[in-house]
Coordinates of C-alpha atoms and ligand atoms in Angstrom, one line a residue:
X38 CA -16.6 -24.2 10.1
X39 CA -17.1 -20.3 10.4
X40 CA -14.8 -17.9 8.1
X41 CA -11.5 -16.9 9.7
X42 CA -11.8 -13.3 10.9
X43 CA -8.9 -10.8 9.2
X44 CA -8.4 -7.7 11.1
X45 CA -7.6 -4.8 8.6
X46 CA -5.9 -2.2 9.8
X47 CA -6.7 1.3 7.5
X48 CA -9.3 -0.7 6.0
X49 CA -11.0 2.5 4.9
X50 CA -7.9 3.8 2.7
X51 CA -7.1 3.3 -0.7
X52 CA -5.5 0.0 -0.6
X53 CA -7.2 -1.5 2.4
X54 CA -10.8 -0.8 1.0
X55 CA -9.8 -3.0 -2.0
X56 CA -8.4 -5.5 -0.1
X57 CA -11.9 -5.4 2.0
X58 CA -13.3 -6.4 -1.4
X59 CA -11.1 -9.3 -2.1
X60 CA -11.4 -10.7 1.4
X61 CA -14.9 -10.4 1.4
X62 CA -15.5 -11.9 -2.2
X63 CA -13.0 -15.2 -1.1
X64 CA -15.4 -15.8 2.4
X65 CA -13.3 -14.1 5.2
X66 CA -15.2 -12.0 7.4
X67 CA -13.6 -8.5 7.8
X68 CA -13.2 -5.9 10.9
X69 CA -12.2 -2.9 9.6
X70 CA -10.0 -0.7 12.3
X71 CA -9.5 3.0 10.9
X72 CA -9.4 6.3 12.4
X73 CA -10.4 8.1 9.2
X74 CA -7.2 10.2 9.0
X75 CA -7.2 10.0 5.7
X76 CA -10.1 8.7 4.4
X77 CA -13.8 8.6 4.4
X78 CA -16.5 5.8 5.8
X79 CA -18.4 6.1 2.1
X80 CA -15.1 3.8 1.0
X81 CA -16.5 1.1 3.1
X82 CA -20.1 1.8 2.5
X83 CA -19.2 0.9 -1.2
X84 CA -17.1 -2.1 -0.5
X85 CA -20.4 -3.8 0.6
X86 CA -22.3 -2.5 -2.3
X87 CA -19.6 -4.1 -4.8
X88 CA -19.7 -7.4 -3.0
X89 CA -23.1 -7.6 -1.4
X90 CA -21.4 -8.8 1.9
X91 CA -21.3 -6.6 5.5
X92 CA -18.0 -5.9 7.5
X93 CA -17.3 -4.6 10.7
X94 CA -16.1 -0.9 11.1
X95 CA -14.2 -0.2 14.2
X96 CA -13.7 4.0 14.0
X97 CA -10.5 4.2 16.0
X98 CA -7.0 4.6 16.4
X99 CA -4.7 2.1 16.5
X100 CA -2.6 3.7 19.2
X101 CA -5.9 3.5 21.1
X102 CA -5.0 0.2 23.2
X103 CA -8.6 0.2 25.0
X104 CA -10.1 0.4 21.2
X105 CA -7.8 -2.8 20.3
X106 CA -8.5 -4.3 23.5
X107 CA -12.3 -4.2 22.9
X108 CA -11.5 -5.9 19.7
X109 CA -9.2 -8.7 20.3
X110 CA -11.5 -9.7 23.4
X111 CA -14.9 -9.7 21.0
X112 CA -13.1 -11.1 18.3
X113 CA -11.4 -14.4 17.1
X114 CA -8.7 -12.8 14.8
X115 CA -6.8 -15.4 12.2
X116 CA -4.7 -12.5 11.1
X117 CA -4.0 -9.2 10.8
X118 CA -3.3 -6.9 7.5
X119 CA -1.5 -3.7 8.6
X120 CA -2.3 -0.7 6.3
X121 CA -2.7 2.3 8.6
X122 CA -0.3 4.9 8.2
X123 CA 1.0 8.3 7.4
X124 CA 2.4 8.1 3.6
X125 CA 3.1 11.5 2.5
X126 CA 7.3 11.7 1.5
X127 CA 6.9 15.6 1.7
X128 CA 5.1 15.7 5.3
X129 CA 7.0 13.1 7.1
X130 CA 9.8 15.6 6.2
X131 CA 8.4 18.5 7.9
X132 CA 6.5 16.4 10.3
X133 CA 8.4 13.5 11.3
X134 CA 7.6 13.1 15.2
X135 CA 4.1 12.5 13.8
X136 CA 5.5 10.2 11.5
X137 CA 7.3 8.0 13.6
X138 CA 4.3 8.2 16.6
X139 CA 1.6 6.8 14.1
X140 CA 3.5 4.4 12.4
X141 CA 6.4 3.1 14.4
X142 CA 4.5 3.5 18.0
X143 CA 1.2 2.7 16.3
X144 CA 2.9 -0.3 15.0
X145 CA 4.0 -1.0 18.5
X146 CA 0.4 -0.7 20.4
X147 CA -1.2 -3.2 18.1
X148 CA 1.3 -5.6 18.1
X149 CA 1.7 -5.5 21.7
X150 CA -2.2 -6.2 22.1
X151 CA -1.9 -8.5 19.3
X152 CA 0.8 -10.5 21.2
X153 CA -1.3 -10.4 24.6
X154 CA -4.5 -12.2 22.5
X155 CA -2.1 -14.5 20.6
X156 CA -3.1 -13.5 17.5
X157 CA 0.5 -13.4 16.2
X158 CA 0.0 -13.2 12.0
X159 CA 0.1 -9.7 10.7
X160 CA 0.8 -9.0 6.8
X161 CA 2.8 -5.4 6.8
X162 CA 2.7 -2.7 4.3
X163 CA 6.1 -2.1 3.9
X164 CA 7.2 -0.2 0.5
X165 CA 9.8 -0.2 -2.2
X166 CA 10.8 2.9 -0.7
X167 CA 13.4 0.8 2.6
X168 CA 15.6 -0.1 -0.5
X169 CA 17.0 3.6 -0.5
X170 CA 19.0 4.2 -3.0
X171 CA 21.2 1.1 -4.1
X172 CA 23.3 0.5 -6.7
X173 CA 20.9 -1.1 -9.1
X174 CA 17.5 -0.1 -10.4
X175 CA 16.1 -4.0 -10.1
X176 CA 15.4 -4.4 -6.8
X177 CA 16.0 -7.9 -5.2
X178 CA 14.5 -8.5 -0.9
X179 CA 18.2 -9.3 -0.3
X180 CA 19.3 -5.7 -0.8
X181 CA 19.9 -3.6 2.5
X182 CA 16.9 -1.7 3.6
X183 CA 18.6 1.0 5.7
X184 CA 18.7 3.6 3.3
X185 CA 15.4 5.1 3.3
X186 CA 16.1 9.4 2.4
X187 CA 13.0 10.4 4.4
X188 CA 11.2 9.5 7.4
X189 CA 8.0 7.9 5.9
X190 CA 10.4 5.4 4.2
X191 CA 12.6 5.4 7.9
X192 CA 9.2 4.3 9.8
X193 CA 8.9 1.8 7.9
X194 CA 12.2 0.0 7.5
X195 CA 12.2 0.6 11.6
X196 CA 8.8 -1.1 11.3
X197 CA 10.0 -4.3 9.5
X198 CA 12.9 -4.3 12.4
X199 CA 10.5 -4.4 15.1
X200 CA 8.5 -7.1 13.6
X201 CA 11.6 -8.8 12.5
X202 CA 12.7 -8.6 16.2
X203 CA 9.1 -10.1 17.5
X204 CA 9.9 -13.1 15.2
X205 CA 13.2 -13.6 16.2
X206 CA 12.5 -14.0 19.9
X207 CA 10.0 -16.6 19.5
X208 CA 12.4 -18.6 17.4
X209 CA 15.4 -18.0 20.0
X210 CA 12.7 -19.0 23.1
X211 CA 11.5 -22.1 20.8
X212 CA 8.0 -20.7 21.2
X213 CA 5.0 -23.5 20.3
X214 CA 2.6 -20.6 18.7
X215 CA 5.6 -18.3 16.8
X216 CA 4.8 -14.7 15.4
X217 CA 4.8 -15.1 11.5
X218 CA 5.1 -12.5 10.1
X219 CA 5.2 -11.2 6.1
X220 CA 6.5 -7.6 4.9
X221 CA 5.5 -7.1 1.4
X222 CA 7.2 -4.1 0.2
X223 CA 4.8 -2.4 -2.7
X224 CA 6.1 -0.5 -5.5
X225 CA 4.0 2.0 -7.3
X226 CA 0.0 1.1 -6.6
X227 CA -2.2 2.6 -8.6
X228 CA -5.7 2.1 -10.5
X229 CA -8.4 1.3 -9.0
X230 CA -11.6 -1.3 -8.9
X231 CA -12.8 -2.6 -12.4
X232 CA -16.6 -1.2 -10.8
X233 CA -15.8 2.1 -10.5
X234 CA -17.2 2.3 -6.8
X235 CA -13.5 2.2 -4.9
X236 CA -9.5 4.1 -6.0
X237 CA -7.8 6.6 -4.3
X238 CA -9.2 10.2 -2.9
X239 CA -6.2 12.2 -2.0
X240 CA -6.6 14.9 0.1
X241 CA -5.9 18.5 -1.7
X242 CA -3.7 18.4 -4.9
X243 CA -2.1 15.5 -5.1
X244 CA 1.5 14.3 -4.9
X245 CA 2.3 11.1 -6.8
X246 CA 1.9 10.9 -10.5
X247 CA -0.9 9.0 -11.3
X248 CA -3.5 10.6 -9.4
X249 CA -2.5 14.0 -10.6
X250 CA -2.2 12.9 -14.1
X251 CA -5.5 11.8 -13.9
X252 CA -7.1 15.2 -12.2
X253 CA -5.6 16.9 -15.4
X254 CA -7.7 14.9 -17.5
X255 CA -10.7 15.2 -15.9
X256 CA -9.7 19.2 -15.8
X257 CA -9.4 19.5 -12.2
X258 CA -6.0 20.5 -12.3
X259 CA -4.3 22.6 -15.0
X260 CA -0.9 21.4 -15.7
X261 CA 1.0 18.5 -14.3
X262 CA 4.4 19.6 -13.8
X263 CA 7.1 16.9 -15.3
X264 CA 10.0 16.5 -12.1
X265 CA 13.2 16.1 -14.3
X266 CA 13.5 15.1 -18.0
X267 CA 17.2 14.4 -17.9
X268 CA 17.7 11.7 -15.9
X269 CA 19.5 8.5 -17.7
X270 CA 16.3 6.7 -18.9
X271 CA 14.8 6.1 -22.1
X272 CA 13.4 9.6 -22.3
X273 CA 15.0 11.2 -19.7
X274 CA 12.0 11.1 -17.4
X275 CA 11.9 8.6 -14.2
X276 CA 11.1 5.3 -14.5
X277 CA 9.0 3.4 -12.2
X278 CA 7.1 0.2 -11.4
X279 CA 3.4 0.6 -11.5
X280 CA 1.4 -2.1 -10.1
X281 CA -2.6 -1.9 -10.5
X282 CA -4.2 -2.3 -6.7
X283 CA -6.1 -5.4 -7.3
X284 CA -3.2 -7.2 -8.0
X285 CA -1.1 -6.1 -5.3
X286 CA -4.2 -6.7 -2.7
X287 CA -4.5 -10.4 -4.8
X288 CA -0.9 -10.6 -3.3
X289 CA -2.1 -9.9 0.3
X290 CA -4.4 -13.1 0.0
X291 CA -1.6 -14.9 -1.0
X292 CA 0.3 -14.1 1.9
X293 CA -2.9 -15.2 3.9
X294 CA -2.3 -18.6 2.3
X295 CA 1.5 -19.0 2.9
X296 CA 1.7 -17.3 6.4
X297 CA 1.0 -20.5 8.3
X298 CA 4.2 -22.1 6.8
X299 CA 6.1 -19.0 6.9
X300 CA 8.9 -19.4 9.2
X301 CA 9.3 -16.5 11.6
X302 CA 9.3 -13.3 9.3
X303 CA 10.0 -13.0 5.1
X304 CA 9.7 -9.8 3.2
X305 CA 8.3 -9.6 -0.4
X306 CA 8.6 -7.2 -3.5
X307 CA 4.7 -6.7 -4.7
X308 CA 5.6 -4.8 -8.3
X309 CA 5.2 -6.4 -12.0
X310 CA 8.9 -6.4 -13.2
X311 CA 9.1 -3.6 -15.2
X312 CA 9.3 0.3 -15.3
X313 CA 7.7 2.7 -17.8
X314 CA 8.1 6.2 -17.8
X315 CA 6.2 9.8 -16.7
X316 CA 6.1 10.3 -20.5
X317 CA 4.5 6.8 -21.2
X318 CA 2.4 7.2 -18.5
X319 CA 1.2 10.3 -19.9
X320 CA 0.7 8.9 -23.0
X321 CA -1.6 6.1 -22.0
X322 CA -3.5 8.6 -20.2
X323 CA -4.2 10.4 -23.5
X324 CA -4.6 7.5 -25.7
X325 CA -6.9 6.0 -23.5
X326 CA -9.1 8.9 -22.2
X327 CA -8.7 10.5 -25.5
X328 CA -8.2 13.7 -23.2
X329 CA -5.3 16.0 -23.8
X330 CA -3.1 16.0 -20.8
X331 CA -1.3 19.6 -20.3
X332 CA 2.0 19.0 -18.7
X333 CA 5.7 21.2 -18.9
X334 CA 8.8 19.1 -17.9
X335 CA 11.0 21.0 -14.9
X336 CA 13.6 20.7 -12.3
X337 CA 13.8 17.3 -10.9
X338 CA 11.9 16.6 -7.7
X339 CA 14.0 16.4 -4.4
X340 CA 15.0 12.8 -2.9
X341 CA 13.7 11.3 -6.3
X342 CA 15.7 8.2 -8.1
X343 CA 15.8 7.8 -12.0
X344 CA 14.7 4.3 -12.3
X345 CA 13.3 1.4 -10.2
X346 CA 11.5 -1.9 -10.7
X347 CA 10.6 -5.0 -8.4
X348 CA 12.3 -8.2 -9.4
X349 CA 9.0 -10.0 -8.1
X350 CA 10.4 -13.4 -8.5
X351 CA 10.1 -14.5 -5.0
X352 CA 6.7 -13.3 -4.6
X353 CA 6.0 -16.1 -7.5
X354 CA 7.9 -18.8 -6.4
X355 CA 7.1 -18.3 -2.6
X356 CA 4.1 -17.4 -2.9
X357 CA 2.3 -17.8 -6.4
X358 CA 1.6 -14.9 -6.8
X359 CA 2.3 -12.2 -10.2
X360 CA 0.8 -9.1 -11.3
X361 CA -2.1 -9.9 -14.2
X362 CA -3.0 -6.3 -15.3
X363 CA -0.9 -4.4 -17.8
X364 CA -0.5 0.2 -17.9
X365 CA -3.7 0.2 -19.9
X366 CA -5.8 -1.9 -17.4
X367 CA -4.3 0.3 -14.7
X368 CA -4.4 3.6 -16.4
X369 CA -8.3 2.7 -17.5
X370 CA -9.4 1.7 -14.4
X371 CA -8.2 4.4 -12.7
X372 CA -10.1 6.8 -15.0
X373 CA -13.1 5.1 -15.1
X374 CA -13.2 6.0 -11.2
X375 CA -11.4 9.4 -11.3
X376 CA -14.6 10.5 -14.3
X377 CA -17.1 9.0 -12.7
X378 CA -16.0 10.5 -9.0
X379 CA -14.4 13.5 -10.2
X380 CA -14.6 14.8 -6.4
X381 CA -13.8 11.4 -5.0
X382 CA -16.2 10.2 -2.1
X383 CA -17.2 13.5 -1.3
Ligands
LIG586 P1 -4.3 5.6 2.8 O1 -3.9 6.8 3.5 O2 -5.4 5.7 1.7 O3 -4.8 4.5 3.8 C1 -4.3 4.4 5.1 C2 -5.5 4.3 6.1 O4 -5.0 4.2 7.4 C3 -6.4 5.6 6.0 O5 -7.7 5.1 5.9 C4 -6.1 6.2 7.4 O6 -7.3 6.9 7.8 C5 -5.8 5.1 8.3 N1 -4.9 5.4 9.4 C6 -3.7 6.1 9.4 N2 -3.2 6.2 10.7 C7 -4.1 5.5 11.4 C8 -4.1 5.2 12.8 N3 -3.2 5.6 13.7 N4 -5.1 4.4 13.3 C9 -6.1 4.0 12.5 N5 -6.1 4.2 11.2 C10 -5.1 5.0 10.7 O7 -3.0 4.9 2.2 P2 -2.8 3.7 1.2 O8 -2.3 4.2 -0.1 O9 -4.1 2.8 1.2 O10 -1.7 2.9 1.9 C11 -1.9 1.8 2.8 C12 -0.6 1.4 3.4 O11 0.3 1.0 2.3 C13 0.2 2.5 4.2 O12 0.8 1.9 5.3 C14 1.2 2.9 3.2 O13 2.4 3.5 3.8 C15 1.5 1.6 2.5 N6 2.1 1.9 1.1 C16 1.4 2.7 0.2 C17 1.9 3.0 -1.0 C18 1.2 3.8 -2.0 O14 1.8 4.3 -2.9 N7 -0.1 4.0 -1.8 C19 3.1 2.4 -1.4 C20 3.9 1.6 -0.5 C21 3.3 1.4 0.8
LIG587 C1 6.5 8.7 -9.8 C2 7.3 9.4 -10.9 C3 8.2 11.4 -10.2 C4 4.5 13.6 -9.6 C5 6.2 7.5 -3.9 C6 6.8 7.3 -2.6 C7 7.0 5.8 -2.3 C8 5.7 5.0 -2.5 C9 5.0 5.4 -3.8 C10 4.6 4.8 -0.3 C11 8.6 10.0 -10.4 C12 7.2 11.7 -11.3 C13 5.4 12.6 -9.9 C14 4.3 14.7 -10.4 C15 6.1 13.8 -11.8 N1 4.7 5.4 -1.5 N2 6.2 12.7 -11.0 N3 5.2 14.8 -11.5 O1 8.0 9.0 -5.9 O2 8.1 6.8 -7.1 O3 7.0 6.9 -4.9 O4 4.9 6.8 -3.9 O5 5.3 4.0 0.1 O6 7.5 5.7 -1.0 O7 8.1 7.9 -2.6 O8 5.9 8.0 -6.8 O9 4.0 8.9 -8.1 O10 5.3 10.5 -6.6 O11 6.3 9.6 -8.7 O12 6.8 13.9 -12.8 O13 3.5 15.6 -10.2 O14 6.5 10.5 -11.4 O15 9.3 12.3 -10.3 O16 9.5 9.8 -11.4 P1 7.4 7.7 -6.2 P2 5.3 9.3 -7.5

């Protein structure tokens, strides 16, 4: 029997290279679709150096039905991960028609084409970031997802309605070959592969914690400014949960195995169940690069909470699946990439 062929979506990106590598290292054969917004080709080049194996790079734009024609027509597709997307909280604020045209109506285009070739599995990358702003800092699926403070996290709760809605139909018309589909909603990924070869490349200075932590220590950046160090948490800095990217792709395969007996659509938390802290962060950063890490503690950042974590107990009971690596595996592996690609994959 030949491998089932996943279509990957913003396979060239941070977390869709990595899941390239697990995909590839289990048998699957991968077509990577990206249009290199926000990432680079090399990514993929070294996805087939770490596992010896060749995928298929599709340079395009998932709004570009022709493109996802020309690939559900050459293609037998088992199933489709859906990474691509605009992420950045700050621009979808000042940019949110772009926002909502690559990731809502991008959304749309390939699940539309996806529908016409009856390929009708997709894995979403949804986020922690739907949840809002609720009551309570562990965060159960069952919690309302309309609260999203920005329209990153807006496209993407109206993303999990659309596919929710393509699920729905099917089971209202009693359809023989049902969508089934699986939102896992990720919490803080970080880290990187244990090779070195892959992590994250962010474009100019960056703007979540760990990869600007990490620049500091490899003296890139000066200082890395502290948002808030009053809010009500064990030291008065935010609390968060980080989850290391192998794990969280390790989840994705998972969902590859349940999907066939999913019934219609299910969301997941992908996070490890606990929160630590800017300061702890910062202080596994020094103890395990032995750098000094520079950093001043000011006003708290807009639209930012005090405290979250996943309650990933579904995940595990659904679909075996828990986070394996701890805040030094994460905070290690992200440095051994960050010192050994100080400029990323330029
Ligand atoms: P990334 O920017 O590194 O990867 C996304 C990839 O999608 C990039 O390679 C980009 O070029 C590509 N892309 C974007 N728009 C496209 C389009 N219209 N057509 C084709 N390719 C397109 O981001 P990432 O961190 O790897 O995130 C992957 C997914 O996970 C995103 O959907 C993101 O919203 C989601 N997510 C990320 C985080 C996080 O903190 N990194 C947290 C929760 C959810
Ligand atoms: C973590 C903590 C900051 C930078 C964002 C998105 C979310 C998801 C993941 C995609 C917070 C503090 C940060 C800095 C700091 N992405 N911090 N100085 O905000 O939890 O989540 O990325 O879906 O949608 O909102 O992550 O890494 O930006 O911040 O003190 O320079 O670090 O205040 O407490 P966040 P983050």
């Amino acid at each position: 029997m030949s491998a089932e062929k996943i279509l990957v979506t913003g396979g060239a990106g941070y977390i869709g290279s990595h899941a390239c590598v697990e995909l590839l290292q289990v048998g699957y054969d991968v077509i990577v679709v990206d249009n290199l917004s926000n990432s680079k080709p090399e990514s993929l080049a070294r996805v087939e150096k770490i596992t010896g194996k060749a995928l298929h790079f599709v340079e395009a734009d998932i709004r570009d039905k022709q493109a996802l024609n020309d690939i559900f027509s050459t293609h037998d597709i088992y199933a489709v991960l859906h990474f691509a997307g605009l992420k950045a909280v700050g621009e979808s604020c000042a940019q949110p028609i772009r926002y909502y045209e690559n990731n809502v109506y991008g959304t749309l285009v390939l699940t539309e084409m996806m529908q016409q070739y009856g390929v009708k599995r997709i894995i979403f990358s949804s986020s922690a970031t739907v949840y809002g702003e609720p009551d309570t800092v562990k965060y159960t699926e069952d919690l309302p997802v309309y609260g999203a403070t920005n329209p990153y996290g807006k496209s993407k709760a109206m993303v999990e309605d659309i596919l929710k809605d393509l699920a729905t139909a099917d089971k209202l018309s009693n359809a023989s070959d049902p969508w089934k589909v699986i939102l896992l909603r990720y919490f803080n990924p970080i880290g990187a592969h244990l090779s070195g070869l892959i992590g994250e490349d962010p474009n100019g200075i960056p703007n979540n914690l760990v990869p600007y932590v990490s620049q500091v220590a490899v003296g890139k950046l000066e200082q890395l400014s502290v948002f808030g160090g009053d809010y009500p948490t064990i030291d008065g800095t935010g609390v968060r949960d980080y989850i290391h990217v192998v794990d969280l792709v390790k989840g994705h395969l998972n969902a590859l195995q349940a999907i066939q007996n999913i019934s219609g659509c299910k969301a997941y938390n992908l996070g490890a169940g606990k929160g630590y802290s800017v300061l702890e962060v910062i202080s596994a950063f020094k103890r395990i690069t032995g750098k000094s890490i520079n950093y001043k503690i000011v006003e708290r950042r807009a639209g930012d909470i005090a405290e979250n974590y996943a309650d990933p107990g579904l995940a595990l009971r659904e679909l075996n699946w828990q986070t394996e690596k701890n805040l030094d595996d994460m905070v290690a592996d992200t440095w051994r990439w960050q010192s050994t690609n100080p400029n990323g994959y330029a």
